[in-house]
Coordinates of C-alpha atoms and ligand atoms in Angstrom, one line a residue:
M1 CA -48.2 59.5 141.9
E2 CA -49.5 57.2 138.4
Y3 CA -47.4 57.5 135.5
E4 CA -48.5 57.3 132.7
P5 CA -45.7 56.1 129.8
V6 CA -45.2 58.1 126.2
I7 CA -43.3 55.5 123.7
G8 CA -42.5 56.7 119.8
I9 CA -40.6 54.2 117.8
E10 CA -38.2 54.3 114.9
I11 CA -37.3 51.4 112.9
H12 CA -35.0 50.7 110.1
A13 CA -35.9 48.4 108.1
R14 CA -33.3 46.6 105.5
I15 CA -35.3 47.4 102.1
N16 CA -34.6 43.7 100.0
S17 CA -33.9 45.4 96.8
K18 CA -30.9 43.5 94.5
T19 CA -28.1 46.2 95.4
K20 CA -26.8 48.1 97.2
M21 CA -28.9 51.1 97.8
F22 CA -25.6 54.2 95.7
C23 CA -24.0 51.1 94.2
R24 CA -24.6 47.7 92.4
C25 CA -23.1 45.2 95.1
S26 CA -25.3 43.1 96.4
N27 CA -27.3 43.5 99.3
N28 CA -27.4 39.6 100.0
I29 CA -25.3 39.8 102.5
F30 CA -26.1 37.1 105.5
N31 CA -23.8 34.9 106.0
E32 CA -22.0 35.7 103.1
K33 CA -17.9 35.8 103.7
P34 CA -16.9 39.6 105.5
N35 CA -16.3 41.5 102.4
S36 CA -17.2 39.9 100.0
H37 CA -19.7 42.4 98.6
V38 CA -18.0 46.2 99.2
C39 CA -16.9 48.0 96.3
G40 CA -15.4 51.3 96.1
I41 CA -18.3 53.3 96.6
C42 CA -20.0 51.6 100.2
M43 CA -16.1 51.3 101.3
G44 CA -15.5 55.0 101.1
H45 CA -12.9 55.5 98.7
P46 CA -12.5 59.3 98.6
G47 CA -13.7 60.0 95.3
M48 CA -15.6 57.4 93.5
L49 CA -19.2 58.9 92.9
P50 CA -23.0 57.4 94.7
A51 CA -25.6 56.5 92.3
T52 CA -29.4 55.9 94.2
N53 CA -30.9 52.7 93.7
Q54 CA -34.0 52.9 91.4
E55 CA -35.3 49.7 92.8
A56 CA -34.3 50.0 95.9
V57 CA -36.9 54.0 96.5
K58 CA -39.7 52.9 95.3
K59 CA -39.6 49.2 97.8
G60 CA -39.5 52.6 100.5
I61 CA -42.6 54.4 98.4
K62 CA -44.7 51.4 98.8
A63 CA -44.0 50.9 101.8
A64 CA -45.4 55.0 102.5
L65 CA -47.5 54.5 99.8
A66 CA -48.9 51.5 102.5
L67 CA -48.6 53.0 105.6
G68 CA -50.8 55.5 105.1
C69 CA -48.0 58.4 104.2
T70 CA -48.0 61.3 101.3
I71 CA -45.2 60.7 99.1
N72 CA -43.4 64.3 98.1
E73 CA -42.7 64.9 95.2
F74 CA -39.4 66.2 95.5
S75 CA -36.9 64.8 98.2
K76 CA -33.2 64.8 98.3
F77 CA -30.7 63.0 100.2
D78 CA -28.2 64.9 103.0
R79 CA -24.9 63.9 104.5
K80 CA -25.6 62.7 108.9
S81 CA -21.9 63.2 110.2
Y82 CA -20.0 60.3 112.8
F83 CA -17.5 58.8 113.1
Y84 CA -16.8 55.4 113.5
P85 CA -14.0 51.9 113.0
D86 CA -17.6 50.9 110.0
L87 CA -18.6 54.2 108.8
P88 CA -15.8 54.6 106.2
K89 CA -17.2 57.1 104.6
G90 CA -17.4 59.2 107.9
F91 CA -21.3 60.0 107.3
Q92 CA -24.3 58.0 106.5
I93 CA -26.9 58.9 103.5
S94 CA -30.2 59.9 105.1
Q95 CA -33.2 62.6 104.3
Y96 CA -33.0 64.9 106.7
D97 CA -35.5 67.7 105.8
K98 CA -37.0 66.7 102.6
P99 CA -37.5 63.6 103.1
I100 CA -40.2 59.7 100.6
S101 CA -42.6 60.7 102.4
E102 CA -44.4 61.2 105.6
H103 CA -48.0 61.5 108.0
G104 CA -48.7 58.3 107.3
K105 CA -50.8 56.5 110.0
V106 CA -51.2 52.5 111.4
V107 CA -54.6 50.6 112.6
I108 CA -53.4 47.9 116.0
T109 CA -55.6 46.1 117.2
L110 CA -55.8 44.9 120.8
P111 CA -56.8 41.8 122.6
D112 CA -60.3 43.6 123.4
S113 CA -61.1 43.8 119.4
T114 CA -60.9 47.8 120.0
S115 CA -58.0 49.2 117.1
K116 CA -56.3 52.2 118.0
T117 CA -54.0 54.5 114.9
I118 CA -50.9 54.5 116.0
G119 CA -49.3 58.2 113.4
I120 CA -46.5 57.9 111.4
T121 CA -44.6 61.0 111.5
R122 CA -42.0 59.8 108.3
L123 CA -40.6 57.0 106.1
H124 CA -37.6 57.5 104.4
L125 CA -34.8 56.8 103.4
E126 CA -30.7 55.8 104.0
D127 CA -27.5 53.2 104.8
D128 CA -26.9 51.1 106.9
A129 CA -23.4 51.2 108.1
G130 CA -20.9 48.3 107.8
K131 CA -20.3 45.4 111.2
L132 CA -17.2 45.3 114.2
T133 CA -17.2 41.6 116.0
H134 CA -15.0 41.9 119.0
T135 CA -12.5 40.1 119.2
A136 CA -10.1 38.2 121.7
G137 CA -7.5 39.0 119.0
G138 CA -8.2 42.9 118.6
T139 CA -11.4 44.2 116.4
L140 CA -12.8 43.3 112.8
V141 CA -15.1 45.0 110.5
D142 CA -17.2 43.5 108.1
F143 CA -18.6 46.0 104.9
N144 CA -20.4 44.2 103.2
R145 CA -23.9 45.3 105.0
S146 CA -21.6 49.6 104.8
G147 CA -24.4 51.0 102.1
T148 CA -27.1 48.3 102.2
P149 CA -30.4 50.4 101.9
L150 CA -32.6 50.2 104.9
M151 CA -35.9 52.3 105.6
E152 CA -36.8 54.2 108.7
I153 CA -40.1 54.5 109.4
V154 CA -40.6 56.9 112.6
S155 CA -44.0 57.6 114.4
E156 CA -45.6 59.9 116.6
P157 CA -45.6 59.3 120.2
D158 CA -48.6 58.2 120.2
M159 CA -48.4 54.8 122.1
R160 CA -49.0 54.6 125.8
S161 CA -47.9 51.0 127.0
V162 CA -46.2 47.8 125.9
E163 CA -48.3 45.9 125.3
E164 CA -49.2 49.4 122.2
A165 CA -45.5 49.2 120.7
S166 CA -45.4 46.4 120.5
L167 CA -48.1 46.2 118.7
Y168 CA -47.6 48.7 116.1
A169 CA -44.5 46.9 115.4
R170 CA -45.4 43.2 114.4
Q171 CA -48.3 45.3 112.6
I172 CA -45.4 47.5 110.6
Q173 CA -43.3 43.8 109.7
K174 CA -46.2 43.3 108.3
I175 CA -46.9 45.5 106.2
V176 CA -44.3 46.0 105.1
R177 CA -42.8 42.1 103.7
Y178 CA -46.7 42.8 102.9
V179 CA -45.8 44.8 99.9
D180 CA -42.3 42.9 99.7
A181 CA -40.3 46.0 100.5
S182 CA -38.0 44.3 103.5
D183 CA -38.0 40.5 104.4
A184 CA -37.9 42.1 107.8
D185 CA -36.2 39.3 109.5
M186 CA -35.1 39.8 112.5
E187 CA -32.5 37.0 112.9
K188 CA -30.6 38.0 109.6
G189 CA -30.4 42.5 111.5
Q190 CA -33.8 43.5 108.9
L191 CA -35.1 45.2 111.3
R192 CA -34.0 47.7 113.9
F193 CA -36.0 49.3 116.3
D194 CA -34.8 52.6 119.2
I195 CA -37.8 53.4 121.6
N196 CA -38.2 56.2 123.1
V197 CA -40.1 56.6 126.3
S198 CA -41.1 59.1 128.5
L199 CA -43.0 59.3 131.5
R200 CA -45.5 61.5 132.5
P201 CA -48.2 62.0 135.1
K202 CA -51.3 60.6 135.0
G203 CA -54.5 63.7 133.3
Q204 CA -51.2 65.3 132.7
K205 CA -50.8 66.9 128.8
E206 CA -47.0 67.7 128.7
F207 CA -45.1 65.3 127.5
G208 CA -41.8 64.4 130.1
V209 CA -38.3 63.8 129.6
R210 CA -37.9 60.8 126.8
S211 CA -34.7 58.8 126.9
E212 CA -33.9 56.8 123.3
T213 CA -32.9 53.6 123.6
K214 CA -31.2 52.0 120.0
N215 CA -30.8 49.4 118.6
L216 CA -33.1 46.2 119.5
N217 CA -33.5 43.5 117.5
S218 CA -35.8 41.3 119.1
F219 CA -39.9 42.0 119.3
R220 CA -39.0 40.0 123.0
S221 CA -35.7 43.1 123.6
L222 CA -37.7 45.5 122.5
E223 CA -40.5 44.2 124.9
K224 CA -38.3 43.8 127.7
A225 CA -36.1 46.7 127.2
L226 CA -39.8 49.0 127.8
E227 CA -40.4 47.1 130.7
Y228 CA -36.9 48.4 132.0
E229 CA -37.4 51.5 131.3
I230 CA -40.3 52.3 132.4
K231 CA -40.3 51.0 135.9
R232 CA -36.3 52.9 135.9
Q233 CA -37.8 56.1 134.8
T234 CA -41.1 55.2 137.3
E235 CA -38.1 54.8 140.3
I236 CA -36.3 58.5 138.9
L237 CA -39.7 60.1 139.4
E238 CA -41.3 58.3 142.3
S239 CA -37.5 59.7 144.2
G240 CA -38.1 63.0 143.3
G241 CA -35.2 63.0 140.5
K242 CA -35.0 63.4 136.9
V243 CA -35.6 61.4 134.4
V244 CA -31.9 62.6 132.0
Q245 CA -32.1 62.8 128.2
E246 CA -29.4 60.3 126.9
T247 CA -28.7 57.9 124.3
R248 CA -28.6 54.6 126.0
G249 CA -28.4 50.7 124.9
W250 CA -29.5 47.5 125.7
D251 CA -27.9 44.1 127.6
D252 CA -29.8 41.6 126.0
N253 CA -27.7 39.5 129.1
K254 CA -28.3 41.8 131.8
E255 CA -31.4 43.1 130.2
V256 CA -31.1 46.2 131.7
T257 CA -30.3 49.6 129.5
V258 CA -27.0 51.2 129.6
S259 CA -26.2 54.9 129.6
Q260 CA -24.1 55.1 126.4
R261 CA -23.9 58.9 125.2
G262 CA -25.5 62.5 126.0
K263 CA -28.7 63.0 123.3
E264 CA -27.2 64.8 120.5
E265 CA -29.1 67.3 118.7
A266 CA -29.3 67.9 114.8
A267 CA -27.0 70.5 114.9
D268 CA -24.9 68.2 116.8
Y269 CA -24.5 65.9 113.1
R270 CA -23.7 68.8 110.5
Y271 CA -26.2 68.0 108.7
F272 CA -25.9 69.3 104.6
P273 CA -27.4 68.2 101.3
E274 CA -25.5 65.0 99.6
P275 CA -23.6 67.0 97.0
D276 CA -23.0 63.8 94.6
I277 CA -26.6 62.8 94.4
P278 CA -29.1 64.5 92.3
P279 CA -32.9 65.4 94.4
L280 CA -34.7 62.8 94.2
V281 CA -38.3 63.1 92.4
A282 CA -41.1 60.5 92.5
T283 CA -43.9 61.6 89.6
K284 CA -47.1 61.2 89.9
E285 CA -46.7 58.8 86.9
M286 CA -45.1 56.4 89.3
I287 CA -46.8 57.4 92.0
E288 CA -50.2 55.8 90.8
E289 CA -48.3 53.2 89.2
L290 CA -47.1 51.9 92.8
K291 CA -50.4 52.4 93.8
K292 CA -51.7 50.0 92.0
E293 CA -48.7 47.0 92.5
I294 CA -50.1 47.7 96.0
P295 CA -52.0 44.7 97.4
E296 CA -55.1 44.9 99.6
L297 CA -53.7 45.1 103.5
A298 CA -54.6 42.9 106.1
H299 CA -56.9 45.8 108.5
A300 CA -59.2 46.1 105.4
K301 CA -58.7 42.0 104.6
A302 CA -59.6 41.6 108.1
D303 CA -62.6 44.3 108.2
R304 CA -64.0 42.6 104.6
Y305 CA -64.0 39.6 105.6
Q306 CA -66.1 40.4 108.1
S307 CA -68.5 42.1 106.7
E308 CA -68.9 40.9 104.0
L309 CA -68.4 36.9 104.4
S310 CA -69.0 36.9 108.3
L311 CA -65.8 35.4 109.1
P312 CA -65.8 35.8 113.0
A313 CA -63.4 38.8 113.9
D314 CA -60.3 35.9 115.5
H315 CA -60.4 33.4 111.5
A316 CA -60.3 37.4 110.1
H317 CA -57.1 38.1 112.3
Q318 CA -55.7 34.9 111.7
L319 CA -56.6 35.0 107.7
S320 CA -55.3 38.2 106.8
G321 CA -52.1 38.7 109.7
N322 CA -50.1 36.3 107.0
A323 CA -50.2 37.9 103.7
A324 CA -49.7 33.8 102.1
L325 CA -52.3 32.7 104.4
A326 CA -55.5 34.8 103.4
D327 CA -54.4 34.5 99.4
Y328 CA -54.4 29.9 100.8
F329 CA -57.8 31.0 101.4
E330 CA -58.6 33.5 98.4
K331 CA -58.0 30.7 96.4
A332 CA -59.7 27.6 98.5
L333 CA -63.2 29.8 98.7
A334 CA -63.7 30.9 95.2
V335 CA -64.0 27.1 94.8
S336 CA -65.9 26.3 97.9
G337 CA -68.5 28.9 98.3
E338 CA -68.7 28.8 101.5
P339 CA -66.3 31.6 104.0
K340 CA -66.6 30.0 107.1
K341 CA -66.0 26.1 106.7
T342 CA -63.5 27.1 104.8
A343 CA -61.5 29.3 107.4
N344 CA -62.3 26.8 109.7
W345 CA -61.1 23.7 108.1
I346 CA -57.8 26.5 107.1
L347 CA -57.6 27.2 110.8
S348 CA -57.9 23.4 112.6
E349 CA -57.3 21.1 109.8
L350 CA -54.5 21.7 107.1
M351 CA -53.2 24.8 110.3
A352 CA -52.7 20.9 111.9
V353 CA -50.3 18.9 110.2
E354 CA -48.9 22.6 107.6
K355 CA -46.2 24.3 108.9
D356 CA -45.2 26.3 105.5
I357 CA -48.7 27.7 103.9
T358 CA -46.6 28.8 101.2
H359 CA -45.7 25.5 99.9
S360 CA -49.1 23.8 100.8
K361 CA -49.0 19.8 100.2
L362 CA -52.6 20.2 99.1
S363 CA -53.5 23.0 96.4
P364 CA -55.8 25.2 98.1
E365 CA -58.2 24.6 95.1
N366 CA -58.0 20.5 96.7
L367 CA -59.3 22.3 99.7
G368 CA -61.6 24.3 98.7
K369 CA -63.7 21.2 95.8
L370 CA -63.5 18.9 99.4
I371 CA -65.0 21.6 101.2
K372 CA -68.0 21.7 98.8
L373 CA -68.5 18.4 98.3
I374 CA -70.1 18.4 101.9
E375 CA -71.3 22.0 102.0
D376 CA -73.0 20.0 98.6
G377 CA -74.6 17.1 100.5
A378 CA -72.5 14.9 98.6
I379 CA -70.5 13.9 101.7
S380 CA -70.6 14.1 105.5
G381 CA -68.4 16.2 107.5
K382 CA -66.8 12.7 108.7
I383 CA -65.9 11.3 104.9
A384 CA -64.4 14.6 104.7
K385 CA -62.2 14.3 108.1
D386 CA -61.3 10.7 107.0
I387 CA -59.7 11.6 103.8
F388 CA -58.3 14.6 104.4
Q389 CA -54.8 13.0 105.3
E390 CA -55.0 10.7 102.3
V391 CA -55.8 14.3 99.4
Y392 CA -53.2 16.3 101.7
E393 CA -50.3 13.7 101.6
G394 CA -50.9 13.3 97.1
D395 CA -53.2 16.7 96.8
L396 CA -55.8 14.6 95.5
D397 CA -58.9 15.5 93.7
P398 CA -61.3 14.8 96.7
E399 CA -63.5 14.2 93.9
K400 CA -62.0 11.2 92.4
V401 CA -61.1 10.3 95.9
V402 CA -64.8 10.1 97.2
E403 CA -65.8 8.8 93.8
E404 CA -63.3 5.5 93.7
K405 CA -63.6 4.8 97.6
G406 CA -67.6 4.8 96.5
L407 CA -67.9 7.3 99.6
K408 CA -70.2 9.6 98.8
V409 CA -73.3 10.0 100.8
M410 CA -76.4 7.9 99.1
S411 CA -79.0 10.0 98.6
D412 CA -80.6 7.5 96.1
T413 CA -83.7 6.5 98.3
G414 CA -84.0 3.3 95.6
E415 CA -80.9 1.8 96.3
L416 CA -80.9 3.1 99.9
E417 CA -83.3 0.5 100.5
K418 CA -81.8 -2.5 98.8
V419 CA -78.8 -2.5 101.5
C420 CA -82.2 -2.3 103.9
L421 CA -84.1 -4.3 102.9
G422 CA -80.8 -7.2 102.2
V423 CA -80.1 -6.8 106.1
I424 CA -83.5 -6.7 107.3
G425 CA -83.4 -10.1 105.6
K426 CA -80.7 -11.5 107.1
N427 CA -81.3 -10.2 110.8
P428 CA -84.3 -11.4 111.5
Q429 CA -84.4 -12.0 115.5
I430 CA -83.8 -8.0 116.3
V431 CA -87.0 -7.5 113.5
A432 CA -88.6 -9.0 115.7
D433 CA -87.0 -7.4 118.1
F434 CA -88.3 -4.1 117.1
K435 CA -92.0 -5.3 115.8
G436 CA -92.3 -6.9 119.4
G437 CA -91.7 -3.4 121.0
K438 CA -88.6 -3.7 121.6
E439 CA -88.5 0.6 120.3
K440 CA -84.3 0.4 120.9
A441 CA -84.0 -3.2 118.3
I442 CA -83.4 -0.4 115.1
G443 CA -80.0 0.4 116.1
G444 CA -78.9 -1.7 115.1
L445 CA -80.3 -2.4 111.8
V446 CA -78.7 0.8 111.4
G447 CA -75.7 -0.1 112.9
Q448 CA -75.4 -2.9 109.8
V449 CA -77.0 -0.1 106.7
M450 CA -74.5 2.4 107.9
A451 CA -71.4 -0.3 108.0
A452 CA -72.7 -1.7 104.8
T453 CA -72.2 1.5 103.1
K454 CA -69.1 2.1 104.9
G455 CA -70.9 5.2 106.3
S456 CA -71.8 7.1 104.0
A457 CA -76.0 7.3 103.3
D458 CA -76.9 9.6 105.9
P459 CA -79.0 7.7 109.0
K460 CA -81.3 9.7 109.9
M461 CA -82.7 9.0 106.2
V462 CA -81.4 4.1 106.8
N463 CA -83.8 5.2 109.7
E464 CA -86.7 6.5 108.1
I465 CA -86.4 3.4 105.9
L466 CA -86.2 0.7 107.8
R467 CA -89.2 1.9 109.6
K468 CA -91.4 2.1 106.2
L469 CA -90.2 -1.0 105.7
L470 CA -90.7 -2.7 109.0
S471 CA -94.4 -1.1 110.0
Ligands
LIG501 P1 -34.3 62.7 117.0 O1 -34.7 61.8 115.9 O2 -33.4 63.4 118.1 O3 -34.5 60.7 118.4 P2 -37.1 63.0 117.1 O4 -38.1 64.3 117.6 O5 -37.5 62.6 115.6 O6 -36.1 63.1 117.7 O7 -38.4 61.8 117.5 C1 -37.7 60.8 117.8 C2 -39.1 59.4 118.5 O8 -39.1 60.1 119.7 C3 -40.4 59.5 117.7 O9 -40.5 57.9 117.4 C4 -40.6 60.3 118.7 O10 -42.4 60.5 118.2 C5 -40.0 59.8 119.5 N1 -40.4 61.1 121.3 C6 -40.1 62.5 121.4 N2 -40.4 63.1 121.7 C7 -40.8 62.2 123.3 C8 -41.8 62.0 124.3 N3 -41.6 63.2 124.9 N4 -42.1 61.2 124.4 C9 -41.8 59.8 124.0 N5 -41.1 59.6 122.4 C10 -41.1 60.5 122.8
LIG502 MG1 -33.9 59.4 117.7
LIG503 ZN1 -20.6 48.7 96.9

């Protein structure tokens, strides 16, 4: 029998606010000395009072808006009970039945350029736990991460392949970065995935029993774990067995998922409203203000680049996929006025030398000017490529470079005629050959005029002038 995978993903993204979710400790914890960013609140001391971080809430709302979610004007926090040594409170502060936002969607573009919409069930806010490090001498605990702000983004079970799941996860990373809600740097543990996978016979409507594999922290492990789970469940079903609903972990070295525990139900967590934190109220005005801060998103940009600027789909997606690159393109375009050439120059010439577009050596204005010079016919594309490296290295004004080097196309026919006459005078033999019927001899004269003008003349024009002078 042929089976179809059904995949839903829960993504934890660290909000990049200055401080933690419910205390004033710094949220900048990467590579910091263990337990150097802690206080009574995030260490779970009894009797401490948490206070909600407004900046983190606003960033969460911005991400939710960018994901097309409806913002709930009233939401609240709940305690979700766990017992772990790195969770000194004995519970996580999360949002259960009244999350800050729900019902969003994300569009992914498949390699064949078709799009698919993946539903977002909810985005809610919560705090993170600390971190355990197991050593030969015992287990160490670092509470720097404890209380750092997270948004959990839960998808609908809408994905049907590893590829779709991977594109979805990448799209979420892009979107939370676009609105500056999270740096979403996986190497710093700022983005983590839980994958829910089930199989069903092709054509069947009901979903099968799922497993959940937690805490994948790279796109590679996300893909590998999905492949592994699909294969594992296929083998179980094909041999007549039943998939058990359970929580699994990922062994990155062996590249296998391993059973950790039976699936816990909501009741196991003993959810109840967090009594120390007032409900979250997001006013209509606040939501409207935040909406204004959201930049045009990658997908909308890609559509616009194609419809308004007539860029080919691949260029439109390449440019819009990275906010800094899109910004660079739009600034250069404002000067050059020529979308296709500008896209080409950025994606070929510039990308070949520039590794960090955010701090590009060459300003978009100067690149725009260079393209405009070609567009206006002041220099040829070849000259532009010749001087590109120099313009790039020094962020030079290409107009000045062209001026100083005398590289402008000699569109002044009087000027060109003079050069042509000079070349004719110096080459009686070639002239005689040409006049004697050797058509090809004129090439020699054109070449010398081009050399004399340092390539700045239009060879076609030179050819015409020479023929006129020699007739
Ligand atoms: P929990 O919070 O208990 O893990 P949820 O019902 O909130 O469970 O679902 C978590 C994730 O599992 C969601 O992303 C959802 O889309 C996905 N999911 C639910 N049912 C299935 C299924 N049968 N197969 C695959 N994914 C599923
Ligand atoms: Mg879950
Ligand atoms: Zn603290």
